[in-house]
Amino acid sequence: MCRRLAPALLAALVACASLVHSPVAEARKERIKKPKKPKGPPKPERIEVGALPALSYDSDLGLGFGLIASVARFSPGYRPYRWRLELLLSANAKRAPGKGIEVPFHDDYLNMDFPGLAGDRLRITARVGFRKFANTGYYGFGNDSAATEPWEGIDPDEDLMAYQAARRYHRFDHIYPLLLFNARIKVWDRSTPQQRRRIEALVGLNTTYNIVRPYPGSLLEQDIALKGMDTPDGETTAHLLQGTDPHMLMVLSAGALFDTRDHEYTPTRGTFTELTVRASPGVQQGLRYAAFTLNSAWFKSFIGEYLSFAVRGVADIIAGDAPFYELTRFGALMPRDGPGGGWSLRGVPRQRYAGKIKLMQNLELRSMFWKFRIKNSQFAVGAVAFLDAARIWADFGRTELGGQSIDGGTFKLGTGGGLRVRWGETFLVRFDAAYSPTDKSNGFYVDVGHVF
């Protein structure tokens, strides 16, 4: 009896084993598996990596392509992070006047940011880079400078070279490697995890080697010839048009930063103010000057990130013999082009207005209305409506060319809207479309980071 039952029992066990490993049993196992726990907020101790093709667009520069990548280390007790590196390798391609393709802008840099040094009281930021800006704008000086169109009446099919030369009338080629270094020292800090409350001292160095190459027949070439003439217009132009030969420029900066924002990259509450002075000792060509900047941004939240208001005011004043291209820039902490372009007066061409005294205002209504996750990454999508304004003066006192003031007119305006896409906490891409009712021009910009 036992011998007859043994084979039957063995067969039953084999059948049970096959049933356990059958597809039906495996499917049952899948059904009874516990669901994955929802992922909470990011870990305090982490490394956040972002890398994207650097596909950008700027009305003045054309389509940008390349690579942008960032690495940020987050640790408890460090805000906004322990350190962050950002690498950009990019160039821009644009349809050449008439036909063909040109490369107007080449930009490579490595940004380094270390906010947690010396017991979290010292922050060092640095940039090493190289730029070649083949269509840098030059329209003369003053709020009333003219944007002429000498290519009108030239048929590119009949005389392509003459047409392309005329389209470069307000352009020149500017090549400059650069080294930017800033040290920010906390002199007062009452920050909380939700809100900053700090004052920092700023000490910096910005060094560039500049090669300026005017195009034949351009306005810059004509003004370089004009400044050599012994005439009232020649003397006025010579006073403003400095630094046209190759030269090194060393700019030292110092000042104070006041910060009460709730977030460095996407603030909705608080303020940030830069009060700085920058000066050049005149390493070459007697380029000695001092410049003063008051750059203050204010942020007000109505419904968290869903609806907030941001406003910025900038006053930038230059005294002395600054190179002419510096008259279209402002700021010491992070120098920007303006007035004109996607970082200051949207809808107006870059370097459109040049002068020693600049006033700029930016108003933005911001909303981050959609948040979602892709694997371990947090994303947010939002929108912005904006109004930009600017007013400049070529110099202190009345400045005349041709017997007339070059500082007439009123504030220049740019208005429009755009989208914002945020990846993680520190990587934000903006898409802005703008129109200037005063200059009758428009612009479209795709770039990284809020304007302010």
Coordinates of C-alpha atoms in Angstrom, one line a residue:
M1 CA 0.0 0.0 0.0
C2 CA 2.7 2.5 1.0
R3 CA 4.7 1.6 -2.1
R4 CA 1.6 2.3 -4.3
L5 CA 0.9 5.7 -2.5
A6 CA 4.5 7.0 -2.8
P7 CA 4.5 7.5 -6.6
A8 CA 1.1 9.1 -6.4
L9 CA 2.2 11.5 -3.6
L10 CA 5.3 12.4 -5.5
A11 CA 3.3 13.1 -8.7
A12 CA 1.0 15.4 -6.7
L13 CA 3.9 17.3 -5.2
V14 CA 5.4 17.9 -8.7
A15 CA 2.0 19.1 -9.9
C16 CA 1.7 21.6 -7.1
A17 CA 5.3 22.8 -7.7
S18 CA 4.5 23.4 -11.4
L19 CA 1.3 25.2 -10.4
V20 CA 3.2 27.6 -8.1
H21 CA 5.6 28.6 -10.9
S22 CA 2.9 28.7 -13.6
P23 CA 2.1 32.0 -15.4
V24 CA -1.3 32.1 -13.7
A25 CA 0.4 31.9 -10.3
E26 CA 2.9 34.6 -11.2
A27 CA 0.1 36.8 -12.4
R28 CA -1.6 36.3 -9.0
K29 CA 1.6 37.3 -7.3
E30 CA 1.8 40.5 -9.3
R31 CA -1.8 41.3 -8.3
I32 CA -1.1 41.0 -4.6
K33 CA 2.1 43.0 -4.6
K34 CA 2.0 46.1 -2.5
P35 CA 1.8 49.3 -4.4
K36 CA 4.9 51.5 -4.3
K37 CA 4.9 54.2 -1.7
P38 CA 4.6 57.8 -3.2
K39 CA 7.8 59.6 -3.2
G40 CA 8.0 62.6 -0.8
P41 CA 10.0 65.8 -1.1
P42 CA 13.7 65.6 -2.3
K43 CA 16.2 64.3 0.2
P44 CA 18.1 67.0 2.0
E45 CA 21.4 65.3 1.2
R46 CA 21.6 64.8 -2.6
I47 CA 23.2 65.6 -5.9
E48 CA 21.0 67.2 -8.5
V49 CA 22.1 66.8 -12.1
G50 CA 20.6 68.5 -15.2
A51 CA 21.8 68.3 -18.8
L52 CA 20.0 69.5 -21.9
P53 CA 20.8 70.4 -25.4
A54 CA 21.4 74.1 -25.4
L55 CA 18.7 74.9 -27.9
S56 CA 18.0 78.6 -27.5
Y57 CA 16.7 81.4 -29.7
D58 CA 17.2 85.1 -29.7
S59 CA 15.9 87.5 -32.3
D60 CA 19.3 89.2 -32.5
L61 CA 21.4 86.1 -32.5
G62 CA 19.4 83.4 -34.2
L63 CA 19.1 79.7 -33.2
G64 CA 21.5 78.6 -30.5
F65 CA 22.7 75.0 -30.3
G66 CA 25.1 73.2 -28.0
L67 CA 25.0 71.7 -24.5
I68 CA 24.2 73.1 -21.1
A69 CA 24.7 71.0 -17.9
S70 CA 24.5 71.7 -14.2
V71 CA 25.5 69.8 -11.1
A72 CA 24.3 70.9 -7.7
R73 CA 25.1 69.4 -4.3
F74 CA 22.5 69.9 -1.6
S75 CA 23.2 69.4 2.1
P76 CA 21.3 70.3 5.3
G77 CA 22.2 73.8 6.6
Y78 CA 23.2 75.1 3.1
R79 CA 21.0 77.4 1.0
P80 CA 20.3 77.3 -1.9
Y81 CA 22.8 74.4 -2.2
R82 CA 26.3 73.5 -1.0
W83 CA 27.9 74.1 -4.5
R84 CA 26.8 74.3 -8.1
L85 CA 28.6 74.0 -11.4
E86 CA 27.1 75.1 -14.8
L87 CA 28.7 74.4 -18.1
L88 CA 27.6 75.9 -21.4
L89 CA 29.1 75.1 -24.9
S90 CA 27.1 76.9 -27.5
A91 CA 27.0 78.8 -30.8
N92 CA 24.3 80.6 -32.7
A93 CA 23.4 80.2 -36.4
K94 CA 21.3 82.8 -38.3
R95 CA 20.2 83.3 -41.8
A96 CA 22.7 85.7 -43.4
P97 CA 21.3 88.8 -45.1
G98 CA 20.4 87.9 -48.6
K99 CA 21.3 84.2 -48.5
G100 CA 23.4 81.8 -46.6
I101 CA 24.1 81.1 -42.9
E102 CA 26.2 83.1 -40.5
V103 CA 27.4 82.3 -36.9
P104 CA 26.9 85.6 -35.1
F105 CA 27.6 84.4 -31.5
H106 CA 29.8 81.9 -29.9
D107 CA 29.7 81.5 -26.1
D108 CA 31.5 79.0 -23.9
Y109 CA 31.7 79.2 -20.1
L110 CA 32.0 77.4 -16.8
N111 CA 30.1 78.9 -13.9
M112 CA 31.2 77.9 -10.4
D113 CA 29.2 78.7 -7.2
F114 CA 30.3 77.8 -3.7
P115 CA 28.0 79.4 -1.1
G116 CA 29.0 77.3 2.0
L117 CA 32.6 78.4 2.7
A118 CA 34.2 79.6 5.9
G119 CA 31.4 78.3 8.1
D120 CA 28.7 79.4 5.6
R121 CA 29.8 83.0 5.8
L122 CA 31.6 83.2 2.4
R123 CA 30.2 82.6 -1.0
I124 CA 32.5 82.5 -4.1
T125 CA 31.2 82.7 -7.6
A126 CA 33.4 82.6 -10.7
R127 CA 33.1 82.4 -14.5
V128 CA 35.7 81.4 -17.0
G129 CA 34.6 81.9 -20.6
F130 CA 35.1 82.9 -24.2
R131 CA 32.8 85.0 -26.4
K132 CA 32.8 86.0 -30.0
F133 CA 30.0 88.4 -30.8
A134 CA 30.1 89.0 -34.6
N135 CA 27.0 91.2 -34.7
T136 CA 27.4 93.4 -31.6
G137 CA 25.2 96.4 -32.0
Y138 CA 26.4 100.0 -32.4
Y139 CA 23.9 102.8 -33.0
G140 CA 25.9 105.7 -31.6
F141 CA 25.0 107.3 -28.3
G142 CA 22.1 108.8 -26.5
N143 CA 18.4 108.2 -26.1
D144 CA 17.7 109.7 -29.5
S145 CA 20.2 107.6 -31.5
A146 CA 18.8 106.5 -34.9
A147 CA 18.5 103.0 -36.3
T148 CA 18.9 103.6 -40.0
E149 CA 18.4 101.1 -42.8
P150 CA 20.9 101.8 -45.5
W151 CA 20.1 98.5 -47.3
E152 CA 16.8 99.9 -48.5
G153 CA 17.0 100.2 -52.3
I154 CA 19.7 97.6 -52.7
D155 CA 18.6 94.4 -54.5
P156 CA 20.5 91.4 -52.9
D157 CA 20.0 89.4 -56.1
E158 CA 21.9 92.0 -58.1
D159 CA 24.5 93.1 -55.6
L160 CA 24.7 90.6 -52.7
M161 CA 28.0 92.0 -51.2
A162 CA 26.7 95.5 -51.1
Y163 CA 23.5 94.4 -49.5
Q164 CA 25.2 92.3 -46.8
A165 CA 27.7 95.2 -46.1
A166 CA 24.7 97.6 -45.6
R167 CA 23.0 95.1 -43.2
R168 CA 26.2 95.3 -41.0
Y169 CA 26.0 99.1 -40.8
H170 CA 25.0 99.0 -37.1
R171 CA 27.3 96.0 -36.3
F172 CA 30.8 95.2 -35.3
D173 CA 32.8 92.0 -34.3
H174 CA 33.7 91.8 -30.6
I175 CA 36.0 89.0 -29.4
Y176 CA 36.8 88.6 -25.7
P177 CA 38.0 85.8 -23.3
L178 CA 36.9 86.6 -19.8
L179 CA 37.4 85.8 -16.1
L180 CA 34.8 86.9 -13.6
F181 CA 35.3 86.4 -9.8
N182 CA 33.1 87.5 -7.0
A183 CA 33.4 86.9 -3.2
R184 CA 30.3 87.5 -1.1
I185 CA 30.8 87.8 2.6
K186 CA 27.9 87.6 5.1
V187 CA 28.0 90.6 7.4
W188 CA 24.6 90.1 8.9
D189 CA 22.3 87.0 8.7
R190 CA 19.0 86.2 10.4
S191 CA 17.7 83.8 7.7
T192 CA 15.1 81.1 8.4
P193 CA 14.4 77.9 6.3
Q194 CA 11.5 79.8 4.8
Q195 CA 13.0 83.2 4.2
R196 CA 16.4 84.8 3.8
R197 CA 17.3 87.9 5.8
R198 CA 20.9 88.8 5.1
I199 CA 23.4 91.5 4.1
E200 CA 26.5 90.5 2.2
A201 CA 29.6 92.5 1.2
L202 CA 30.7 92.0 -2.4
V203 CA 34.3 92.1 -3.7
G204 CA 35.0 91.2 -7.3
L205 CA 37.3 91.2 -10.3
N206 CA 36.2 91.1 -14.0
T207 CA 39.1 90.8 -16.5
T208 CA 38.7 90.7 -20.3
Y209 CA 40.9 91.0 -23.4
N210 CA 38.9 92.9 -26.1
I211 CA 39.4 92.8 -29.8
V212 CA 37.0 95.2 -31.6
R213 CA 36.8 94.8 -35.4
P214 CA 34.5 97.3 -37.3
Y215 CA 33.0 96.2 -40.6
P216 CA 33.9 98.2 -43.7
G217 CA 31.4 101.1 -44.2
S218 CA 29.8 100.6 -40.8
L219 CA 28.7 103.4 -38.5
L220 CA 31.5 102.4 -36.1
E221 CA 34.1 102.7 -38.8
Q222 CA 32.8 106.1 -39.7
D223 CA 32.7 107.3 -36.1
I224 CA 36.3 106.1 -35.5
A225 CA 37.3 108.3 -38.4
L226 CA 35.1 111.2 -37.1
K227 CA 36.7 111.2 -33.6
G228 CA 40.1 111.9 -35.2
M229 CA 38.8 115.2 -36.7
D230 CA 39.4 118.5 -35.0
T231 CA 35.7 119.5 -35.0
P232 CA 33.0 119.9 -32.3
D233 CA 31.5 116.6 -33.4
G234 CA 34.9 114.9 -33.5
E235 CA 35.6 116.0 -30.0
T236 CA 32.2 114.8 -28.7
T237 CA 32.6 111.5 -30.4
A238 CA 36.2 111.0 -29.2
H239 CA 35.0 111.6 -25.6
L240 CA 32.5 108.8 -25.8
L241 CA 34.1 106.4 -28.3
Q242 CA 36.9 104.9 -26.2
G243 CA 38.5 101.5 -26.4
T244 CA 38.4 100.7 -30.1
D245 CA 41.9 99.3 -30.3
P246 CA 42.8 95.8 -28.8
H247 CA 43.2 96.1 -25.1
M248 CA 42.9 94.4 -21.7
L249 CA 40.3 95.7 -19.3
M250 CA 40.5 95.0 -15.6
V251 CA 37.5 96.0 -13.5
L252 CA 37.4 95.9 -9.7
S253 CA 34.1 95.9 -7.9
A254 CA 32.8 96.3 -4.4
G255 CA 29.5 96.8 -2.7
A256 CA 26.6 95.4 -0.7
L257 CA 23.9 92.9 -1.4
F258 CA 20.6 92.9 0.6
D259 CA 18.6 89.7 0.3
T260 CA 15.2 88.7 1.8
R261 CA 13.9 86.4 -0.9
D262 CA 12.3 83.1 -0.2
H263 CA 14.1 81.4 -3.1
E264 CA 17.1 82.4 -5.1
Y265 CA 16.0 81.1 -8.5
T266 CA 12.2 81.3 -8.4
P267 CA 11.4 83.9 -5.7
T268 CA 7.8 84.8 -4.9
R269 CA 8.4 86.9 -1.8
G270 CA 11.1 89.3 -0.5
T271 CA 13.6 91.6 -2.1
F272 CA 17.1 91.6 -3.6
T273 CA 19.2 94.7 -3.9
E274 CA 22.6 95.3 -5.4
L275 CA 24.4 98.5 -4.5
T276 CA 27.9 98.4 -6.1
V277 CA 30.7 100.4 -7.5
R278 CA 33.0 99.1 -10.2
A279 CA 36.2 100.8 -11.4
S280 CA 39.0 100.3 -13.9
P281 CA 42.5 101.6 -13.1
G282 CA 43.3 102.0 -16.8
V283 CA 45.5 99.1 -17.6
Q284 CA 45.7 100.1 -21.3
Q285 CA 44.6 103.1 -23.4
G286 CA 43.8 105.2 -20.4
L287 CA 40.5 103.5 -19.8
R288 CA 40.0 104.8 -16.3
Y289 CA 36.4 105.1 -15.0
A290 CA 34.1 104.3 -12.1
A291 CA 30.5 103.1 -12.3
F292 CA 27.8 102.9 -9.7
T293 CA 24.8 100.5 -9.8
L294 CA 21.6 100.4 -7.8
N295 CA 19.7 97.2 -8.9
S296 CA 16.7 96.4 -6.7
A297 CA 14.0 93.7 -7.2
W298 CA 10.9 93.2 -5.2
F299 CA 8.6 90.1 -5.1
K300 CA 5.1 89.8 -3.8
S301 CA 3.1 86.5 -3.6
F302 CA -0.7 86.6 -3.9
I303 CA -1.4 82.9 -4.1
G304 CA 1.9 81.1 -3.4
E305 CA 3.7 80.2 -6.7
Y306 CA 0.3 80.2 -8.5
L307 CA 0.3 84.0 -8.7
S308 CA 3.0 86.5 -7.8
F309 CA 4.2 89.9 -8.8
A310 CA 7.9 91.0 -9.5
V311 CA 9.3 94.4 -10.1
R312 CA 12.9 95.6 -10.7
G313 CA 14.4 99.1 -10.9
V314 CA 18.0 99.7 -12.1
A315 CA 20.1 102.9 -12.1
D316 CA 23.6 102.7 -13.6
I317 CA 25.9 105.7 -13.8
I318 CA 29.4 105.7 -15.4
A319 CA 32.0 108.5 -14.8
G320 CA 35.3 108.7 -16.7
D321 CA 36.7 107.1 -19.8
A322 CA 34.9 103.8 -20.1
P323 CA 35.2 101.7 -23.3
F324 CA 32.2 102.4 -25.6
Y325 CA 30.8 98.9 -25.3
E326 CA 30.5 99.3 -21.5
L327 CA 28.0 102.0 -22.2
T328 CA 25.5 99.3 -23.2
R329 CA 26.0 97.2 -20.1
F330 CA 25.1 97.5 -16.4
G331 CA 25.8 95.8 -13.0
A332 CA 28.8 94.3 -11.2
L333 CA 27.5 91.1 -9.6
M334 CA 26.4 89.7 -13.0
P335 CA 27.0 92.2 -15.8
R336 CA 24.2 92.3 -18.4
D337 CA 23.5 93.9 -21.8
G338 CA 21.1 96.8 -21.6
P339 CA 19.0 98.7 -22.4
G340 CA 18.0 96.3 -25.2
G341 CA 17.8 92.6 -25.5
G342 CA 16.4 89.7 -23.6
W343 CA 17.9 90.5 -20.2
S344 CA 16.8 94.2 -19.9
L345 CA 14.5 95.7 -22.5
R346 CA 12.7 92.9 -24.4
G347 CA 11.5 93.6 -27.9
V348 CA 14.4 96.1 -28.5
P349 CA 17.7 94.9 -30.2
R350 CA 20.7 94.2 -28.0
Q351 CA 23.1 97.2 -27.5
R352 CA 20.5 99.4 -29.0
Y353 CA 21.1 102.3 -26.6
A354 CA 24.4 103.5 -25.2
G355 CA 25.0 106.1 -22.5
K356 CA 26.7 106.8 -19.2
I357 CA 23.4 107.2 -17.4
K358 CA 20.8 104.4 -17.6
L359 CA 17.4 103.9 -15.9
M360 CA 15.5 100.6 -16.4
Q361 CA 12.4 99.1 -15.0
N362 CA 10.8 95.6 -15.3
L363 CA 7.4 94.5 -14.2
E364 CA 6.3 90.8 -14.3
L365 CA 3.2 89.0 -13.3
R366 CA 4.3 85.3 -12.7
S367 CA 2.4 82.1 -12.3
M368 CA 3.6 78.5 -11.7
F369 CA 0.4 76.5 -12.3
W370 CA 1.4 72.9 -13.1
K371 CA 3.8 70.7 -11.2
F372 CA 4.6 67.1 -12.0
R373 CA 7.2 64.4 -11.7
I374 CA 9.1 62.3 -14.2
K375 CA 10.8 59.5 -12.4
N376 CA 12.9 61.2 -9.7
S377 CA 12.8 64.7 -11.2
Q378 CA 10.3 67.4 -10.2
F379 CA 9.1 69.8 -12.9
A380 CA 6.9 72.9 -13.0
V381 CA 5.4 74.9 -15.8
G382 CA 4.2 78.5 -15.6
A383 CA 3.6 81.8 -17.5
V384 CA 4.7 85.4 -17.3
A385 CA 3.3 88.7 -18.5
F386 CA 5.8 91.7 -18.5
L387 CA 6.4 95.3 -19.2
D388 CA 9.9 96.7 -19.6
A389 CA 11.0 100.4 -19.8
A390 CA 14.3 102.3 -20.1
R391 CA 15.7 105.8 -20.4
I392 CA 19.3 106.8 -21.0
W393 CA 21.6 109.8 -21.3
A394 CA 24.8 109.8 -23.3
D395 CA 26.8 111.8 -20.7
F396 CA 26.4 114.3 -17.8
G397 CA 25.0 117.6 -19.1
R398 CA 23.8 118.3 -22.6
T399 CA 25.5 116.3 -25.4
E400 CA 25.2 117.5 -29.0
L401 CA 26.0 116.1 -32.4
G402 CA 25.3 118.1 -35.5
G403 CA 24.1 120.9 -33.4
Q404 CA 21.3 118.9 -31.8
S405 CA 20.9 117.1 -28.5
I406 CA 21.2 113.3 -28.7
D407 CA 19.3 112.7 -25.5
G408 CA 15.7 113.6 -26.6
G409 CA 12.7 111.4 -26.5
T410 CA 11.0 109.5 -23.6
F411 CA 11.2 106.1 -22.0
K412 CA 11.6 103.2 -24.4
L413 CA 9.1 100.3 -23.9
G414 CA 8.9 96.6 -24.4
T415 CA 5.9 94.4 -23.5
G416 CA 4.9 90.8 -23.9
G417 CA 4.6 87.4 -22.3
G418 CA 6.1 83.9 -22.1
L419 CA 6.4 80.5 -20.6
R420 CA 8.6 79.1 -17.8
V421 CA 9.7 75.5 -17.3
R422 CA 11.5 74.6 -14.1
W423 CA 13.5 71.4 -13.6
G424 CA 14.3 70.7 -10.0
E425 CA 15.0 73.7 -7.9
T426 CA 17.8 75.5 -9.8
F427 CA 17.2 75.0 -13.5
L428 CA 14.7 77.3 -15.2
V429 CA 14.1 77.8 -18.9
R430 CA 12.2 80.8 -20.2
F431 CA 10.4 81.5 -23.5
D432 CA 9.6 85.2 -24.0
A433 CA 7.9 87.0 -26.9
A434 CA 8.0 90.8 -26.9
Y435 CA 7.1 93.9 -28.9
S436 CA 8.3 97.5 -28.5
P437 CA 5.7 100.1 -29.2
T438 CA 8.3 102.9 -29.1
D439 CA 10.9 101.2 -31.4
K440 CA 8.3 99.3 -33.6
S441 CA 10.4 96.2 -33.2
N442 CA 9.9 92.7 -31.7
G443 CA 11.9 89.9 -30.2
F444 CA 11.7 86.3 -29.1
Y445 CA 14.0 84.8 -26.5
V446 CA 14.7 81.3 -25.2
D447 CA 17.2 81.4 -22.3
V448 CA 18.0 80.0 -18.9
G449 CA 16.9 81.8 -15.7
H450 CA 14.5 84.6 -14.9
V451 CA 15.4 88.0 -16.2
F452 CA 15.6 89.1 -12.5

